[in-house]
Short mmCIF file of C-alpha atoms in Angstrom, two decimals:
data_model
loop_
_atom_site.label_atom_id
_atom_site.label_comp_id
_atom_site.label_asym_id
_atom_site.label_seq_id
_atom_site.Cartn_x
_atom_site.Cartn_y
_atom_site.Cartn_z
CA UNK A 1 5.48 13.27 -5.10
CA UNK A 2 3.67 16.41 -4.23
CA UNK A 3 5.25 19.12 -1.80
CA UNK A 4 1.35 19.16 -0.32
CA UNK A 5 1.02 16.04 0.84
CA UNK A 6 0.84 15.33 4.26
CA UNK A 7 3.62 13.16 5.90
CA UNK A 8 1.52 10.35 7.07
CA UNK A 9 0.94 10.59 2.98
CA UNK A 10 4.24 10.55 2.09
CA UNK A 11 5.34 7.53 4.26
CA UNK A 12 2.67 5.39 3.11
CA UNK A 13 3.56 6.51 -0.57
CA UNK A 14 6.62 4.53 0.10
CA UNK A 15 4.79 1.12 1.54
CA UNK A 16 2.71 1.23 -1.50
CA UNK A 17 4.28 1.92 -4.36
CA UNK A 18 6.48 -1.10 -4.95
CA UNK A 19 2.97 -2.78 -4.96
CA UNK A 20 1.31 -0.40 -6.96
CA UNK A 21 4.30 -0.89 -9.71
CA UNK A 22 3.70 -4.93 -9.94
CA UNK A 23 0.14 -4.12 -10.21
CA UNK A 24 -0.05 -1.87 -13.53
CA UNK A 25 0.82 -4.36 -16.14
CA UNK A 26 -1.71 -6.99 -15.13
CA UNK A 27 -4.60 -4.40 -14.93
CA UNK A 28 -3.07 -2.46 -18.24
CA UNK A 29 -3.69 -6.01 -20.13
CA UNK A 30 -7.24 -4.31 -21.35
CA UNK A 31 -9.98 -2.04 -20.36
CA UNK A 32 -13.24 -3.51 -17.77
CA UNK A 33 -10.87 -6.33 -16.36
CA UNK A 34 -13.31 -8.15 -13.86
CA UNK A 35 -11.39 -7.74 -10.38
CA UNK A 36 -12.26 -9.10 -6.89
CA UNK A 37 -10.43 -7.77 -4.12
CA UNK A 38 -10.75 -10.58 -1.25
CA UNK A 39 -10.92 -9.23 1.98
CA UNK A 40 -10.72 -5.78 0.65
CA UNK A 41 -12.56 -4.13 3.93
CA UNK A 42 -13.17 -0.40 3.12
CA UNK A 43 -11.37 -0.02 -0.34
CA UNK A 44 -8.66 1.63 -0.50
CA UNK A 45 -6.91 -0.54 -3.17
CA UNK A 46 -10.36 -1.32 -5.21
CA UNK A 47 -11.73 1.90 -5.42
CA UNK A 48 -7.79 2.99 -7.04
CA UNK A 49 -8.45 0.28 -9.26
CA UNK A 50 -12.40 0.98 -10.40
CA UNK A 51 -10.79 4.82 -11.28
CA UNK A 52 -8.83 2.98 -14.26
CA UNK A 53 -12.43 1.60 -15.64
CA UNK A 54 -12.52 -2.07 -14.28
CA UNK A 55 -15.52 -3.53 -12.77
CA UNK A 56 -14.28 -4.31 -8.83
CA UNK A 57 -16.17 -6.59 -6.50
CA UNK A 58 -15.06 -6.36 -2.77
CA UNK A 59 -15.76 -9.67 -1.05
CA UNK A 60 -15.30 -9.49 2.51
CA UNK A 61 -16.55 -10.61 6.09
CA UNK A 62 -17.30 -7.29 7.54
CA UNK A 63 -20.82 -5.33 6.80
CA UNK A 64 -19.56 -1.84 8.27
CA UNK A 65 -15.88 -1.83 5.92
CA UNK A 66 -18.33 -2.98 3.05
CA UNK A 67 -20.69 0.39 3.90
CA UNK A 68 -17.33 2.36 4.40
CA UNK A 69 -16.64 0.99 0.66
CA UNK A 70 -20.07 2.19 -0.42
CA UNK A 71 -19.79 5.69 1.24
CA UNK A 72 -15.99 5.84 -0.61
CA UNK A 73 -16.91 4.87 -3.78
CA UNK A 74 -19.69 7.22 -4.24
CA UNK A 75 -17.81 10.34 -2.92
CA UNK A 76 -14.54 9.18 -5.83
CA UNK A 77 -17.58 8.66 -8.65
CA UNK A 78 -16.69 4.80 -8.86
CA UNK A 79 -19.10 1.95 -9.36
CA UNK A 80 -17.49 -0.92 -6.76
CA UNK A 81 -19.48 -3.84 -5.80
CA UNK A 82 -19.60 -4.77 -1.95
CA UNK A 83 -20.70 -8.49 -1.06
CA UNK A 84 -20.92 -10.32 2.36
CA UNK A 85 -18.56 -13.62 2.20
CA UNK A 86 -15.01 -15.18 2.98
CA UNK A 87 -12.90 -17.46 1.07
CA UNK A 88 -14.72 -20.50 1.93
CA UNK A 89 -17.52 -19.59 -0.46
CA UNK A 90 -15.92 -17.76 -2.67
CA UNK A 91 -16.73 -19.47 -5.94
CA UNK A 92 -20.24 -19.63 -4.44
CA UNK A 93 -19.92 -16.10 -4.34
CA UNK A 94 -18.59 -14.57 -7.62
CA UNK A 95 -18.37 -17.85 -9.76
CA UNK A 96 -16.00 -20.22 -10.82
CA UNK A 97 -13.77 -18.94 -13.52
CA UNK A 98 -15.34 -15.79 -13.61
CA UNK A 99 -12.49 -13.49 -12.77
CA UNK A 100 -9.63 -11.92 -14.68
CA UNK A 101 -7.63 -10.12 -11.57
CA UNK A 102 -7.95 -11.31 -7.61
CA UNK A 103 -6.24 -9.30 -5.10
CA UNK A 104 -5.95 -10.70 -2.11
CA UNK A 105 -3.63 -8.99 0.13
CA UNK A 106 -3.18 -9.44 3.98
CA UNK A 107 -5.66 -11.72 4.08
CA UNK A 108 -3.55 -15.21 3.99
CA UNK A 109 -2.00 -14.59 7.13
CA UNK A 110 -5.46 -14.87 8.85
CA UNK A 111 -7.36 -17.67 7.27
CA UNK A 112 -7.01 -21.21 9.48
CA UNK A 113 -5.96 -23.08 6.09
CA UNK A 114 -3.92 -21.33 3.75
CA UNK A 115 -3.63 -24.12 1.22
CA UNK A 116 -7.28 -24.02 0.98
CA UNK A 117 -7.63 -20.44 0.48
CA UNK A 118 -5.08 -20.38 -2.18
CA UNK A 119 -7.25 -23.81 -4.10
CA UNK A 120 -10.07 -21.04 -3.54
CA UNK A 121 -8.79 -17.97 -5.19
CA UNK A 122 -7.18 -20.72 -8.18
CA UNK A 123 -11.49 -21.79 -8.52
CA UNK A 124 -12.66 -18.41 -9.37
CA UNK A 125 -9.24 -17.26 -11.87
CA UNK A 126 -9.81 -17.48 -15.51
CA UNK A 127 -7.39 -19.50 -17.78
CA UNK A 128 -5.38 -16.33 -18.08
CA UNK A 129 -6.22 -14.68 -15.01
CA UNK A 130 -3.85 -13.35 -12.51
CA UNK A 131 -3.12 -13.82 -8.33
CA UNK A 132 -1.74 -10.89 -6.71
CA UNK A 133 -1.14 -12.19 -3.65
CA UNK A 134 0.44 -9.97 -0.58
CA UNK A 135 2.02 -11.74 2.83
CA UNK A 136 3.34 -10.97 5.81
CA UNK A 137 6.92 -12.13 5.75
CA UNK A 138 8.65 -14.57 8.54
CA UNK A 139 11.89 -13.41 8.37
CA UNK A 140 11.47 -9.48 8.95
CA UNK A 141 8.94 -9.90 11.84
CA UNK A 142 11.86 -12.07 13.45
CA UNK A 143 14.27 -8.64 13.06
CA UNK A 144 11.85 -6.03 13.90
CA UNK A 145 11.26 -7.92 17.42
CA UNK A 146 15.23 -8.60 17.67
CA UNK A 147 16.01 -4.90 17.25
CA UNK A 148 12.96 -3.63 19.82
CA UNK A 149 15.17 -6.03 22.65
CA UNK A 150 11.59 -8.82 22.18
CA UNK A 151 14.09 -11.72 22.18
CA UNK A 152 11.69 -14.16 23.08
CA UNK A 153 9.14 -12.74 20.81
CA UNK A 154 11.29 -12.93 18.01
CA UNK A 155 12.17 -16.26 18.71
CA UNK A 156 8.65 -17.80 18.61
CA UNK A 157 8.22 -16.14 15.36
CA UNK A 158 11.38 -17.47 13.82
CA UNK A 159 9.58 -20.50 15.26
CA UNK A 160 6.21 -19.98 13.90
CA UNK A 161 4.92 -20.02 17.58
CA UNK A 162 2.85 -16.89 17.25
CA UNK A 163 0.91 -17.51 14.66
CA UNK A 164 -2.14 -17.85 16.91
CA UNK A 165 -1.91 -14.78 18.31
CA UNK A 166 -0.66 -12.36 15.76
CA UNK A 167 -1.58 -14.69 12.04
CA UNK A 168 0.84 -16.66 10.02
CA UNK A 169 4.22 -15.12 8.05
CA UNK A 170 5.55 -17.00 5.31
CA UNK A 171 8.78 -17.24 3.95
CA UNK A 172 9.06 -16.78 0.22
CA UNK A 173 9.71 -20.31 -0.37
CA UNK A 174 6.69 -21.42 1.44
CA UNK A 175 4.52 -19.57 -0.36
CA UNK A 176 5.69 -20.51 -3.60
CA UNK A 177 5.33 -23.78 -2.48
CA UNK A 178 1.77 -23.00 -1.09
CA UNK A 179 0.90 -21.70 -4.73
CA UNK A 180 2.13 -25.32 -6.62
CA UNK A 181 0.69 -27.20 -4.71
CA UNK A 182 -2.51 -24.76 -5.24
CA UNK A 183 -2.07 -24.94 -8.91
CA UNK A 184 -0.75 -21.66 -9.62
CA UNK A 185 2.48 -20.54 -11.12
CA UNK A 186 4.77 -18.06 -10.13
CA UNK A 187 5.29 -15.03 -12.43
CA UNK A 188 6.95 -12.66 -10.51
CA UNK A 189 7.98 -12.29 -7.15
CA UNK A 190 8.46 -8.73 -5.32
CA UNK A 191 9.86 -7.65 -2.09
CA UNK A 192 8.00 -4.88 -0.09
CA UNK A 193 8.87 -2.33 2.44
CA UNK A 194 12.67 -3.24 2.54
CA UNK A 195 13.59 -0.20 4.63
CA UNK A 196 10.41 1.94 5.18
CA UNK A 197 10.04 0.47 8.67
CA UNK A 198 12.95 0.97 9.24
CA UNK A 199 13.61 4.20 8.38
CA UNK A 200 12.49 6.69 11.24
CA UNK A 201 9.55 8.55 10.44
CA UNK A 202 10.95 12.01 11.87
CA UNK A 203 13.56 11.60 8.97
CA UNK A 204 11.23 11.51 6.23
CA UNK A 205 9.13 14.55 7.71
CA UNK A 206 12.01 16.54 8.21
CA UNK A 207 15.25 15.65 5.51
CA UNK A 208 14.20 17.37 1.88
CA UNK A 209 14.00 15.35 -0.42
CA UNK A 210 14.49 11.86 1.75
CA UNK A 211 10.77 10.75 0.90
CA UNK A 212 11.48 10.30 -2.67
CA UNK A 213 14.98 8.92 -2.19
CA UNK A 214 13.47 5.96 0.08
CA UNK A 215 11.15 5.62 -2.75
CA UNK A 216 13.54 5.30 -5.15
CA UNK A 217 16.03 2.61 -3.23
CA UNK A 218 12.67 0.74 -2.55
CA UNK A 219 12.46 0.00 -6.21
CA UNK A 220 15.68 -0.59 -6.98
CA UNK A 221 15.43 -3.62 -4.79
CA UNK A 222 12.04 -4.85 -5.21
CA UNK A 223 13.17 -7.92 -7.36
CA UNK A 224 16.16 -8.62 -6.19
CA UNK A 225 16.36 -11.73 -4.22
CA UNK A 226 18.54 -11.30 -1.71
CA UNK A 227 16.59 -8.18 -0.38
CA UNK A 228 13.37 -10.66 0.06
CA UNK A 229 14.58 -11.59 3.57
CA UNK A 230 14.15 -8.12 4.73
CA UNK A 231 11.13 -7.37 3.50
CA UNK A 232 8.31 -6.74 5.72
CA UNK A 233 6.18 -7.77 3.08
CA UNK A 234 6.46 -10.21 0.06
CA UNK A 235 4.00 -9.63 -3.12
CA UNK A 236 3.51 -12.55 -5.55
CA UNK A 237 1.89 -12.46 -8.67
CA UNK A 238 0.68 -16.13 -10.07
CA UNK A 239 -1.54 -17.48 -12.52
CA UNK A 240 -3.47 -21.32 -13.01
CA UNK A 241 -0.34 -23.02 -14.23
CA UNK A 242 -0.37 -24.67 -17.83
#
């Protein structure tokens, strides 16, 4: 990690690179992978992945993120394509069975039916294609609130009261189960942001060396279960089950 970078830089370093880590071998399985990045808004995880030489589409809602993806791409040298749609039309879209790699990542929590969007993103997979799929987790929100003195709040998430207001959380076990009964097996399961939000920000700006420690402990925990509670964030990677 560079001594340069900034320390809004370095702190999101440590949100992504757990992430970034489960994402290598499925987009090192061969050159010009065909990607779609659902909801990807202005492209900061598909123009990252065009730079390794797949072709990218970014499907989502918004016209101004897709012409922030546009104005991106072209200042990096990428080629990403921007289309207008949402997960109801997906396959519509891009095609059924057309796709090697989906991303779709913090987009579950905000979709009315989740089952459907999963039955969605299984439609457009190929046999041996790959779901990385991102969520917000239950059990975390429930803590955060807790330790800000939100008692109530954090009991109508522990609930699954708020979800109106503020989008669904899942539990790893629901989502799991969400992917089944989807179709989709479970290939690996990661845990994300154990402790970066909970680590003050003042200590990474201002201990040497803390940045990259964080870093470190972050991956030493990513697949270990019993971390997955505390996770602010739980990454699954799936593919059409057999």
């Amino acid at each position: 990690m560079s001594g340069s970078e900034r320390p809004s830089e370095r702190r999101g370093a440590t949100r992504t690179a757990v992430l970034w880590d489960a994402l290598q071998p499925v987009l090192a399985g061969g050159p010009g992978l065909d990607v779609l990045d659902v909801g990807g808004g202005t492209g900061g995880l598909a123009v990252r992945v065009a730079e390794q030489g797949h072709r990218v589409t970014v499907v989502d809602p918004s016209p101004d993120a897709l012409a922030a993806l546009g104005r991106r791409a072209r200042e990096l040298g990428v080629e990403v394509a921007g289309v207008q749609g949402d997960l109801a039309s997906l396959a519509e879209v891009v095609g059924a069975g057309s796709v090697d790699v989906v991303l779709c990542h913090g987009v579950l929590e905000v979709v009315a039916d989740p089952a459907a969007a999963l039955r969605s993103l299984r439609a457009v997979l190929r046999p041996q294609g790959r779901l990385s799929l991102l969520v917000a987790q239950r059990h975390a929100a429930v803590l955060a609130r807790a330790m800000a003195g939100h008692f109530t709040q954090a009991a109508a998430v522990l609930r699954g009261e708020d979800s109106a207001r503020s989008g669904h959380r899942f539990t790893a076990e629901e989502v799991h189960g969400l992917l089944a009964e989807a179709g989709l097996a479970v290939h690996g399961t990661h845990a994300v942001r154990v402790f970066a939000d909970l680590v003050p920000g003042s200590l990474l700006d201002l201990e040497p060396g803390a940045t990259a420690a964080l870093l470190e402990l972050e991956r030493a925990v990513a697949e270990r279960p019993e971390y997955l509670p505390l996770a602010t964030q739980v990454h699954v990677l799936a593919g059409p089950a057999s």
